[in-house]
């Protein structure tokens, strides 16, 4: 092998043998491309910072990284599970108690919107 040649891996780091581009499977390649485009490449850092857990309910999967503000700074990003992310964007029609952090995130996303009063959770 000459010094200008690089050896491509035989499989993707995720274990898939179906390589797409750059030594990655199509799923991993597109995930990295989306991370760079939507999160400035910081999505994986935010997930690691939050220990791959939802910051609201501590669920471990499936996870999304939510923009608290349009910026891509790690301080403007937060890890949420899909359920909490959906509740955050549909909070006007809640029918159960909402954790304080989710209510705070709602207020950030909808400044000036009326907030629904809620009773504490019943056990």
XYZ file of C-alpha atoms in Angstrom:
123
model
C 0.000 0.000 0.000
C 1.376 3.424 -0.892
C 1.425 6.296 1.642
C -1.318 8.128 -0.301
C -3.755 5.210 -0.096
C -5.988 4.705 2.932
C -7.399 1.389 3.991
C -11.195 1.369 4.215
C -12.805 -0.604 7.030
C -14.555 -3.880 6.279
C -17.696 -2.925 8.201
C -19.359 0.078 9.808
C -18.501 0.791 13.487
C -22.126 -0.155 14.301
C -21.403 -3.667 13.000
C -23.268 -3.449 9.712
C -21.366 -4.983 6.823
C -23.293 -2.961 4.225
C -20.975 0.007 3.657
C -22.457 3.080 2.016
C -19.916 5.935 2.107
C -16.811 6.811 4.056
C -16.645 3.439 5.769
C -20.144 3.818 7.268
C -23.483 2.130 6.614
C -26.204 4.332 5.126
C -27.918 4.836 8.508
C -24.728 5.947 10.313
C -23.626 8.117 7.385
C -26.986 9.947 7.259
C -27.102 10.301 11.068
C -23.687 12.017 10.993
C -24.745 14.255 8.101
C -27.938 15.288 9.938
C -25.946 15.936 13.116
C -23.584 18.261 11.267
C -26.405 20.044 9.425
C -28.890 20.436 12.279
C -26.723 20.458 15.386
C -23.360 21.764 14.169
C -21.925 18.310 14.850
C -22.756 18.580 18.560
C -25.576 16.055 18.800
C -23.346 13.218 20.020
C -21.654 15.527 22.569
C -25.059 16.534 23.979
C -26.199 12.904 24.205
C -22.957 12.008 26.029
C -23.314 15.018 28.355
C -26.832 13.872 29.269
C -25.640 10.247 29.678
C -27.934 9.091 26.825
C -30.976 9.652 29.077
C -34.034 11.885 28.724
C -33.544 14.916 30.991
C -37.245 14.874 31.941
C -38.181 11.240 32.594
C -34.731 9.534 32.471
C -35.821 7.129 29.676
C -32.937 5.679 27.707
C -34.472 5.303 24.236
C -35.553 6.431 21.699
C -33.911 9.833 22.142
C -33.931 13.149 20.291
C -31.889 16.295 20.830
C -34.156 19.326 21.207
C -33.133 22.907 20.361
C -34.076 25.185 23.257
C -33.036 28.140 21.073
C -32.075 28.242 17.388
C -28.363 28.162 18.315
C -26.273 24.980 18.110
C -24.386 25.611 21.358
C -24.449 22.619 23.750
C -26.143 24.828 26.357
C -29.013 25.426 23.895
C -29.566 21.689 23.298
C -31.219 19.136 25.567
C -31.784 15.378 25.320
C -35.429 14.232 25.447
C -37.152 10.935 24.724
C -39.630 10.980 21.850
C -42.597 10.911 24.235
C -41.448 13.959 26.222
C -40.508 15.762 22.994
C -44.023 15.181 21.643
C -45.571 16.337 24.941
C -43.406 19.466 24.821
C -44.728 20.470 21.404
C -48.343 19.572 22.230
C -48.483 20.800 25.815
C -51.595 22.934 25.321
C -53.781 19.823 25.398
C -52.238 18.005 28.342
C -54.430 15.737 30.384
C -51.910 14.758 33.048
C -49.248 16.276 35.256
C -46.197 17.707 33.480
C -42.725 17.671 35.068
C -41.290 21.085 35.939
C -38.515 20.857 33.332
C -41.024 20.109 30.572
C -43.128 23.080 31.642
C -40.013 25.295 31.584
C -39.110 24.071 28.083
C -42.687 24.771 26.938
C -42.436 28.357 28.187
C -39.152 28.806 26.280
C -40.723 27.533 23.045
C -43.947 29.546 23.411
C -43.166 32.883 25.086
C -46.261 34.784 26.125
C -48.632 31.863 25.527
C -51.067 31.092 28.335
C -50.025 28.171 30.489
C -52.398 25.522 31.692
C -52.778 25.225 35.451
C -52.150 21.744 36.714
C -52.757 19.802 39.876
C -49.963 17.758 41.437
C -49.805 14.125 40.321
C -52.055 11.698 42.162
C -50.645 8.426 43.420
